mmCIF file of C-alpha atoms and ligand atoms in Angstrom:
data_model
loop_
_atom_site.group_PDB
_atom_site.id
_atom_site.type_symbol
_atom_site.label_atom_id
_atom_site.label_comp_id
_atom_site.label_asym_id
_atom_site.label_seq_id
_atom_site.Cartn_x
_atom_site.Cartn_y
_atom_site.Cartn_z
ATOM 1 C CA MET M 1 0.000 0.000 0.000
ATOM 2 C CA TYR M 2 1.310 3.439 -0.850
ATOM 3 C CA LEU M 3 0.040 6.901 -1.679
ATOM 4 C CA LYS M 4 -0.255 7.034 -5.473
ATOM 5 C CA SER M 5 -1.541 10.516 -6.051
ATOM 6 C CA ILE M 6 -3.202 13.488 -4.505
ATOM 7 C CA GLU M 7 -5.518 15.920 -6.229
ATOM 8 C CA ILE M 8 -6.153 19.317 -4.671
ATOM 9 C CA HIS M 9 -8.481 22.112 -5.741
ATOM 10 C CA GLY M 10 -9.356 25.172 -3.677
ATOM 11 C CA PHE M 11 -7.598 23.846 -0.592
ATOM 12 C CA LYS M 12 -5.486 26.472 1.234
ATOM 13 C CA SER M 13 -2.919 27.953 -1.196
ATOM 14 C CA PHE M 14 -3.925 25.659 -4.107
ATOM 15 C CA ALA M 15 -6.426 27.689 -6.077
ATOM 16 C CA ASP M 16 -5.786 25.783 -9.325
ATOM 17 C CA ARG M 17 -6.533 22.095 -9.577
ATOM 18 C CA ILE M 18 -3.249 20.225 -9.129
ATOM 19 C CA LYS M 19 -2.430 16.544 -9.187
ATOM 20 C CA LEU M 20 0.739 15.163 -7.608
ATOM 21 C CA ASP M 21 1.731 11.628 -8.608
ATOM 22 C CA PHE M 22 3.950 9.642 -6.240
ATOM 23 C CA LYS M 23 5.994 6.546 -6.917
ATOM 24 C CA ASN M 24 6.409 3.667 -4.507
ATOM 25 C CA GLY M 25 9.388 5.065 -2.616
ATOM 26 C CA ILE M 26 10.405 8.214 -0.866
ATOM 27 C CA THR M 27 9.296 11.567 -2.242
ATOM 28 C CA GLY M 28 10.629 14.853 -0.953
ATOM 29 C CA ILE M 29 8.803 18.110 -1.542
ATOM 30 C CA VAL M 30 11.050 21.125 -1.582
ATOM 31 C CA GLY M 31 10.297 24.801 -2.014
ATOM 32 C CA PRO M 32 10.771 28.239 -0.508
ATOM 33 C CA ASN M 33 9.229 29.144 2.828
ATOM 34 C CA GLY M 34 5.495 29.680 2.578
ATOM 35 C CA SER M 35 5.205 27.992 -0.810
ATOM 36 C CA GLY M 36 2.710 25.387 0.444
ATOM 37 C CA LYS M 37 4.780 22.281 1.340
ATOM 38 C CA SER M 38 3.012 21.773 4.663
ATOM 39 C CA ASN M 39 -0.323 22.475 2.965
ATOM 40 C CA VAL M 40 0.156 19.214 1.017
ATOM 41 C CA ALA M 41 0.478 17.291 4.300
ATOM 42 C CA ASP M 42 -2.500 19.255 5.686
ATOM 43 C CA ALA M 43 -4.515 18.211 2.626
ATOM 44 C CA VAL M 44 -3.794 14.533 3.375
ATOM 45 C CA ARG M 45 -4.652 15.007 7.042
ATOM 46 C CA TRP M 46 -7.871 16.834 6.074
ATOM 47 C CA VAL M 47 -9.081 14.272 3.544
ATOM 48 C CA LEU M 48 -8.605 11.573 6.189
ATOM 49 C CA GLY M 49 -11.223 13.329 8.301
ATOM 50 C CA GLU M 50 -9.337 15.820 10.459
ATOM 51 C CA GLN M 51 -11.963 17.765 12.422
ATOM 52 C CA SER M 52 -9.675 20.096 14.329
ATOM 53 C CA ALA M 53 -8.978 23.421 12.609
ATOM 54 C CA ARG M 54 -5.988 23.877 14.952
ATOM 55 C CA GLN M 55 -4.369 20.692 13.640
ATOM 56 C CA LEU M 56 -4.709 22.214 10.184
ATOM 57 C CA ARG M 57 -3.086 25.418 11.383
ATOM 58 C CA GLY M 58 -6.293 27.431 10.998
ATOM 59 C CA ALA M 59 -8.824 29.144 13.254
ATOM 60 C CA SER M 60 -11.934 27.654 11.685
ATOM 61 C CA MET M 61 -12.732 24.852 9.270
ATOM 62 C CA GLN M 62 -13.565 27.409 6.557
ATOM 63 C CA ASP M 63 -9.906 28.512 6.658
ATOM 64 C CA VAL M 64 -8.982 25.518 4.533
ATOM 65 C CA ILE M 65 -10.801 27.036 1.558
ATOM 66 C CA PHE M 66 -8.622 29.215 -0.686
ATOM 67 C CA SER M 67 -9.203 32.721 0.655
ATOM 68 C CA GLY M 68 -8.046 34.625 -2.419
ATOM 69 C CA THR M 69 -5.183 36.967 -3.125
ATOM 70 C CA GLU M 70 -4.888 40.503 -4.445
ATOM 71 C CA ILE M 71 -5.288 39.218 -7.979
ATOM 72 C CA ARG M 72 -7.474 36.197 -7.430
ATOM 73 C CA LYS M 73 -10.986 35.760 -6.074
ATOM 74 C CA PRO M 74 -11.601 33.409 -3.121
ATOM 75 C CA MET M 75 -12.911 29.935 -3.931
ATOM 76 C CA GLY M 76 -16.314 28.630 -2.856
ATOM 77 C CA TYR M 77 -15.146 25.182 -1.900
ATOM 78 C CA ALA M 78 -12.118 23.028 -1.094
ATOM 79 C CA TYR M 79 -11.591 19.619 -2.649
ATOM 80 C CA VAL M 80 -8.953 16.983 -1.887
ATOM 81 C CA SER M 81 -8.799 13.458 -3.215
ATOM 82 C CA ILE M 82 -6.091 10.899 -2.469
ATOM 83 C CA CYS M 83 -5.549 7.686 -4.339
ATOM 84 C CA ILE M 84 -3.978 4.781 -2.442
ATOM 85 C CA ASP M 85 -2.530 1.704 -4.079
ATOM 86 C CA ASN M 86 -4.192 -1.279 -2.418
ATOM 87 C CA GLU M 87 -2.862 -4.198 -4.450
ATOM 88 C CA ASP M 88 -1.573 -5.813 -1.247
ATOM 89 C CA ARG M 89 -5.082 -5.430 0.296
ATOM 90 C CA ALA M 90 -3.631 -3.618 3.303
ATOM 91 C CA LEU M 91 -6.923 -1.734 3.362
ATOM 92 C CA ALA M 92 -10.041 -3.804 3.910
ATOM 93 C CA ALA M 93 -11.449 -3.030 0.453
ATOM 94 C CA GLU M 94 -11.711 -5.314 -2.567
ATOM 95 C CA TYR M 95 -10.117 -2.787 -4.923
ATOM 96 C CA ASP M 96 -6.582 -2.354 -6.258
ATOM 97 C CA GLU M 97 -6.937 1.392 -5.778
ATOM 98 C CA VAL M 98 -8.858 3.215 -3.093
ATOM 99 C CA THR M 99 -9.744 6.876 -3.587
ATOM 100 C CA VAL M 100 -10.816 8.953 -0.635
ATOM 101 C CA THR M 101 -12.327 12.370 -1.305
ATOM 102 C CA ARG M 102 -13.512 15.209 0.888
ATOM 103 C CA ARG M 103 -15.265 18.383 -0.209
ATOM 104 C CA VAL M 104 -16.416 21.332 1.843
ATOM 105 C CA TYR M 105 -18.322 24.444 0.778
ATOM 106 C CA ARG M 106 -18.282 27.879 2.379
ATOM 107 C CA SER M 107 -21.911 27.289 3.384
ATOM 108 C CA GLY M 108 -20.627 24.527 5.676
ATOM 109 C CA GLU M 109 -21.996 21.713 3.507
ATOM 110 C CA SER M 110 -19.510 18.871 3.180
ATOM 111 C CA ASP M 111 -19.203 15.339 1.944
ATOM 112 C CA TYR M 112 -16.873 12.353 1.985
ATOM 113 C CA LEU M 113 -16.512 9.776 -0.763
ATOM 114 C CA ILE M 114 -14.773 6.417 -1.016
ATOM 115 C CA ASN M 115 -14.163 5.390 -4.635
ATOM 116 C CA GLY M 116 -16.723 7.961 -5.726
ATOM 117 C CA ASN M 117 -19.474 6.733 -3.415
ATOM 118 C CA GLU M 118 -20.741 9.021 -0.690
ATOM 119 C CA CYS M 119 -19.923 7.743 2.775
ATOM 120 C CA ARG M 120 -19.747 8.803 6.392
ATOM 121 C CA LEU M 121 -16.637 10.013 8.181
ATOM 122 C CA ARG M 122 -16.930 6.857 10.276
ATOM 123 C CA ASP M 123 -16.462 4.685 7.170
ATOM 124 C CA ILE M 124 -13.219 6.495 6.404
ATOM 125 C CA ASN M 125 -11.994 6.120 9.980
ATOM 126 C CA GLU M 126 -12.797 2.409 9.904
ATOM 127 C CA LEU M 127 -11.055 1.955 6.569
ATOM 128 C CA PHE M 128 -7.788 3.234 8.026
ATOM 129 C CA TYR M 129 -7.843 1.719 11.524
ATOM 130 C CA ASP M 130 -4.507 0.082 12.364
ATOM 131 C CA THR M 131 -2.833 1.123 9.143
ATOM 132 C CA GLY M 132 -1.110 4.062 10.816
ATOM 133 C CA ILE M 133 -2.672 6.285 8.142
ATOM 134 C CA GLY M 134 -5.758 7.552 9.953
ATOM 135 C CA LYS M 135 -5.786 11.132 11.123
ATOM 136 C CA GLU M 136 -4.775 9.849 14.581
ATOM 137 C CA GLY M 137 -2.070 7.708 13.014
ATOM 138 C CA TYR M 138 1.642 8.271 13.096
ATOM 139 C CA SER M 139 2.019 8.584 9.329
ATOM 140 C CA ILE M 140 1.638 12.364 9.390
ATOM 141 C CA ILE M 141 3.977 14.024 11.821
ATOM 142 C CA GLY M 142 3.656 17.766 11.573
ATOM 143 C CA GLN M 143 6.004 20.525 12.600
ATOM 144 C CA GLY M 144 6.671 20.411 16.352
ATOM 145 C CA GLN M 145 4.878 17.094 16.756
ATOM 146 C CA ILE M 146 7.988 15.027 17.496
ATOM 147 C CA ASP M 147 8.513 17.174 20.607
ATOM 148 C CA LYS M 148 4.875 16.652 21.527
ATOM 149 C CA ILE M 149 5.200 12.879 21.175
ATOM 150 C CA LEU M 150 8.363 12.734 23.272
ATOM 151 C CA SER M 151 7.119 15.018 26.010
ATOM 152 C CA GLY M 152 3.443 14.024 25.770
ATOM 153 C CA ARG M 153 1.376 12.153 28.344
ATOM 154 C CA PRO M 154 2.011 8.389 28.480
ATOM 155 C CA GLU M 155 -1.654 7.780 27.495
ATOM 156 C CA ASP M 156 -1.182 9.786 24.290
ATOM 157 C CA ARG M 157 2.002 7.879 23.464
ATOM 158 C CA ARG M 158 0.153 4.646 24.178
ATOM 159 C CA GLU M 159 -2.375 5.535 21.434
ATOM 160 C CA LEU M 160 0.485 5.724 18.956
ATOM 161 C CA PHE M 161 1.810 2.300 19.955
ATOM 162 C CA ASP M 162 -1.700 0.809 19.869
ATOM 163 C CA GLU M 163 -2.086 2.046 16.302
ATOM 164 C CA ALA M 164 1.319 0.581 15.345
ATOM 165 C CA ALA M 165 0.474 -2.730 17.044
ATOM 166 C CA GLY M 166 -2.780 -2.909 15.096
ATOM 167 C CA ILE M 167 -5.128 -3.172 18.068
ATOM 168 C CA VAL M 168 -7.062 0.087 17.655
ATOM 169 C CA LYS M 169 -9.725 -1.701 15.595
ATOM 170 C CA PHE M 170 -10.336 -4.146 18.446
ATOM 171 C CA LYS M 171 -10.318 -1.400 21.065
ATOM 172 C CA LYS M 172 -12.927 0.562 19.107
ATOM 173 C CA ARG M 173 -15.029 -2.582 18.668
ATOM 174 C CA LYS M 174 -14.717 -3.279 22.399
ATOM 175 C CA ASP M 175 -15.878 0.270 23.189
ATOM 176 C CA THR M 176 -18.863 -0.123 20.863
ATOM 177 C CA ALA M 177 -19.712 -3.522 22.399
ATOM 178 C CA LEU M 178 -19.437 -2.103 25.936
ATOM 179 C CA LYS M 179 -21.744 0.788 25.020
ATOM 180 C CA LYS M 180 -24.228 -1.698 23.548
ATOM 181 C CA LEU M 181 -23.969 -3.837 26.684
ATOM 182 C CA GLU M 182 -24.652 -0.804 28.861
ATOM 183 C CA SER M 183 -27.725 0.096 26.812
ATOM 184 C CA GLU M 184 -28.950 -3.538 26.956
ATOM 185 C CA LYS M 185 -28.484 -3.474 30.745
ATOM 186 C CA ASN M 186 -30.674 -0.376 30.916
ATOM 187 C CA ASN M 187 -33.263 -2.121 28.722
ATOM 188 C CA LEU M 188 -33.199 -5.106 31.088
ATOM 189 C CA ILE M 189 -33.806 -2.841 34.103
ATOM 190 C CA ARG M 190 -36.793 -1.288 32.305
ATOM 191 C CA LEU M 191 -38.124 -4.729 31.349
ATOM 192 C CA ASN M 192 -37.838 -5.899 34.963
ATOM 193 C CA ASP M 193 -39.785 -2.808 36.060
ATOM 194 C CA ILE M 194 -42.531 -3.599 33.540
ATOM 195 C CA LEU M 195 -42.516 -7.277 34.590
ATOM 196 C CA SER M 196 -42.958 -6.488 38.287
ATOM 197 C CA GLU M 197 -45.747 -4.028 37.399
ATOM 198 C CA VAL M 198 -47.494 -6.717 35.319
ATOM 199 C CA GLU M 199 -46.964 -9.310 38.070
ATOM 200 C CA ARG M 200 -48.647 -6.937 40.524
ATOM 201 C CA GLN M 201 -51.706 -6.893 38.259
ATOM 202 C CA VAL M 202 -51.822 -10.696 37.860
ATOM 203 C CA GLY M 203 -53.511 -11.351 41.309
ATOM 204 C CA PRO M 204 -56.553 -9.101 40.789
ATOM 205 C CA LEU M 205 -56.845 -10.183 37.142
ATOM 206 C CA GLU M 206 -56.919 -13.860 38.202
ATOM 207 C CA LYS M 207 -59.833 -13.102 40.564
ATOM 208 C CA GLN M 208 -61.655 -11.209 37.814
ATOM 209 C CA SER M 209 -61.148 -14.097 35.416
ATOM 210 C CA GLU M 210 -62.606 -16.596 37.981
ATOM 211 C CA ALA M 211 -65.647 -14.349 38.457
ATOM 212 C CA ALA M 212 -66.087 -14.085 34.671
ATOM 213 C CA LYS M 213 -65.992 -17.898 34.316
ATOM 214 C CA VAL M 214 -68.690 -18.299 37.031
ATOM 215 C CA TYR M 215 -70.758 -15.607 35.298
ATOM 216 C CA LEU M 216 -70.580 -17.401 31.923
ATOM 217 C CA LYS M 217 -71.528 -20.753 33.513
ATOM 218 C CA LYS M 218 -74.517 -19.222 35.325
ATOM 219 C CA LYS M 219 -75.564 -17.414 32.140
ATOM 220 C CA GLU M 220 -75.621 -20.771 30.313
ATOM 221 C CA GLU M 221 -77.711 -22.356 33.130
ATOM 222 C CA LEU M 222 -80.115 -19.405 33.058
ATOM 223 C CA LYS M 223 -80.629 -19.837 29.307
ATOM 224 C CA GLU M 224 -81.499 -23.499 29.819
ATOM 225 C CA LEU M 225 -83.901 -22.743 32.693
ATOM 226 C CA ASP M 226 -85.558 -19.954 30.681
ATOM 227 C CA ALA M 227 -86.171 -22.442 27.857
ATOM 228 C CA ASN M 228 -87.663 -24.969 30.309
ATOM 229 C CA VAL M 229 -89.975 -22.325 31.848
ATOM 230 C CA PHE M 230 -91.112 -21.359 28.357
ATOM 231 C CA ILE M 231 -91.960 -24.985 27.457
ATOM 232 C CA ILE M 232 -93.829 -25.590 30.756
ATOM 233 C CA GLU M 233 -95.820 -22.351 30.423
ATOM 234 C CA SER M 234 -96.695 -22.928 26.801
ATOM 235 C CA GLU M 235 -97.971 -26.447 27.715
ATOM 236 C CA ARG M 236 -100.020 -24.914 30.563
ATOM 237 C CA TYR M 237 -101.558 -22.284 28.241
ATOM 238 C CA GLU M 238 -102.305 -24.921 25.625
ATOM 239 C CA LYS M 239 -104.110 -26.993 28.261
ATOM 240 C CA GLN M 240 -106.133 -23.914 29.384
ATOM 241 C CA ILE M 241 -107.107 -23.126 25.783
ATOM 242 C CA ASN M 242 -108.234 -26.722 25.267
ATOM 243 C CA GLU M 243 -110.341 -26.575 28.472
ATOM 244 C CA LEU M 244 -111.897 -23.253 27.429
ATOM 245 C CA ASN M 245 -112.675 -24.629 23.960
HETATM 246 P P1 ATP C 1 7.607 26.582 5.569
HETATM 247 O O1 ATP C 1 8.748 26.077 4.750
HETATM 248 O O2 ATP C 1 7.851 27.959 6.091
HETATM 249 O O3 ATP C 1 7.103 25.646 6.598
HETATM 250 P P2 ATP C 1 5.580 25.780 3.682
HETATM 251 O O4 ATP C 1 6.125 25.624 2.327
HETATM 252 O O5 ATP C 1 5.330 24.571 4.481
HETATM 253 O O6 ATP C 1 6.402 26.829 4.530
HETATM 254 P P3 ATP C 1 2.811 26.275 4.058
HETATM 255 O O7 ATP C 1 2.779 26.517 5.518
HETATM 256 O O8 ATP C 1 2.388 24.973 3.543
HETATM 257 O O9 ATP C 1 4.237 26.619 3.511
HETATM 258 O O10 ATP C 1 1.923 27.344 3.301
HETATM 259 C C1 ATP C 1 1.725 28.611 3.823
HETATM 260 C C2 ATP C 1 1.073 29.433 2.736
HETATM 261 O O11 ATP C 1 -0.244 28.992 2.496
HETATM 262 C C3 ATP C 1 0.984 30.877 3.200
HETATM 263 O O12 ATP C 1 1.484 31.691 2.163
HETATM 264 C C4 ATP C 1 -0.489 31.123 3.349
HETATM 265 O O13 ATP C 1 -0.865 32.414 2.985
HETATM 266 C C5 ATP C 1 -1.062 30.126 2.396
HETATM 267 N N1 ATP C 1 -2.433 29.759 2.823
HETATM 268 C C6 ATP C 1 -2.822 29.059 3.893
HETATM 269 N N2 ATP C 1 -4.177 28.954 3.969
HETATM 270 C C7 ATP C 1 -4.648 29.610 2.862
HETATM 271 C C8 ATP C 1 -5.959 29.876 2.351
HETATM 272 N N3 ATP C 1 -7.070 29.436 2.965
HETATM 273 N N4 ATP C 1 -6.069 30.579 1.209
HETATM 274 C C9 ATP C 1 -4.960 31.038 0.579
HETATM 275 N N5 ATP C 1 -3.717 30.814 0.993
HETATM 276 C C10 ATP C 1 -3.535 30.121 2.128
#
């Protein structure tokens, strides 16, 4: 797996659409101060889902959009697309090349795409877990970050080693499973509440059901007796009519 190319349009200092092709090896980008070398690394960090404007050396997320110069109008959107060679299937995708794209408009609207299909930021994060490439990975080490890693908190350093050891995916899955477990526990508590409420109603309902059964039996008996009374009376009236005749 290696970075094959990066396409940038409207991102930071890149007003014109540019495409940088990389070979499988080491590429150095050189240029005068302020010419946009770090902006290339920022573009990679951004397309991988960076949400912190500070990490991108800006004050707000809109700062990544080309803000114009004296001779050039600002752009309405920023676009970055990276193409990764995946012939070794280092990424969990059944493609030889994986393209990840991010677009953001001044209105705040934004979208992510994997191989041209719209996706969620979460899909991109999951794609890069344990590859060291994710925005939390160690593949992009910005200016001053080495110092931060060396003098950082042990927990932060641990994250870096977890990523290198390839266990971040399992940690994330564990977190998700624990959250699910917690929510199922809460469901169970609610179900137990409902059950005890229902159980409380069972006693009186049992009595009511017994009374209803007795009522139905008596109703049946009454119907039979009514029929008998009718037969006896009709015989009596018939006899009276005969006598009167
Ligand atoms: P150095 O060698 O000093 O680290 P560099 O080559 O890494 O410099 P960058 O920091 O990548 O340079 O680029 C800085 C340039 O990008 C500045 O000239 C700045 O004006 C320009 N820039 C940053 N954000 C924007 C933006 N939103 N619109 C236009 N230009 C921008």
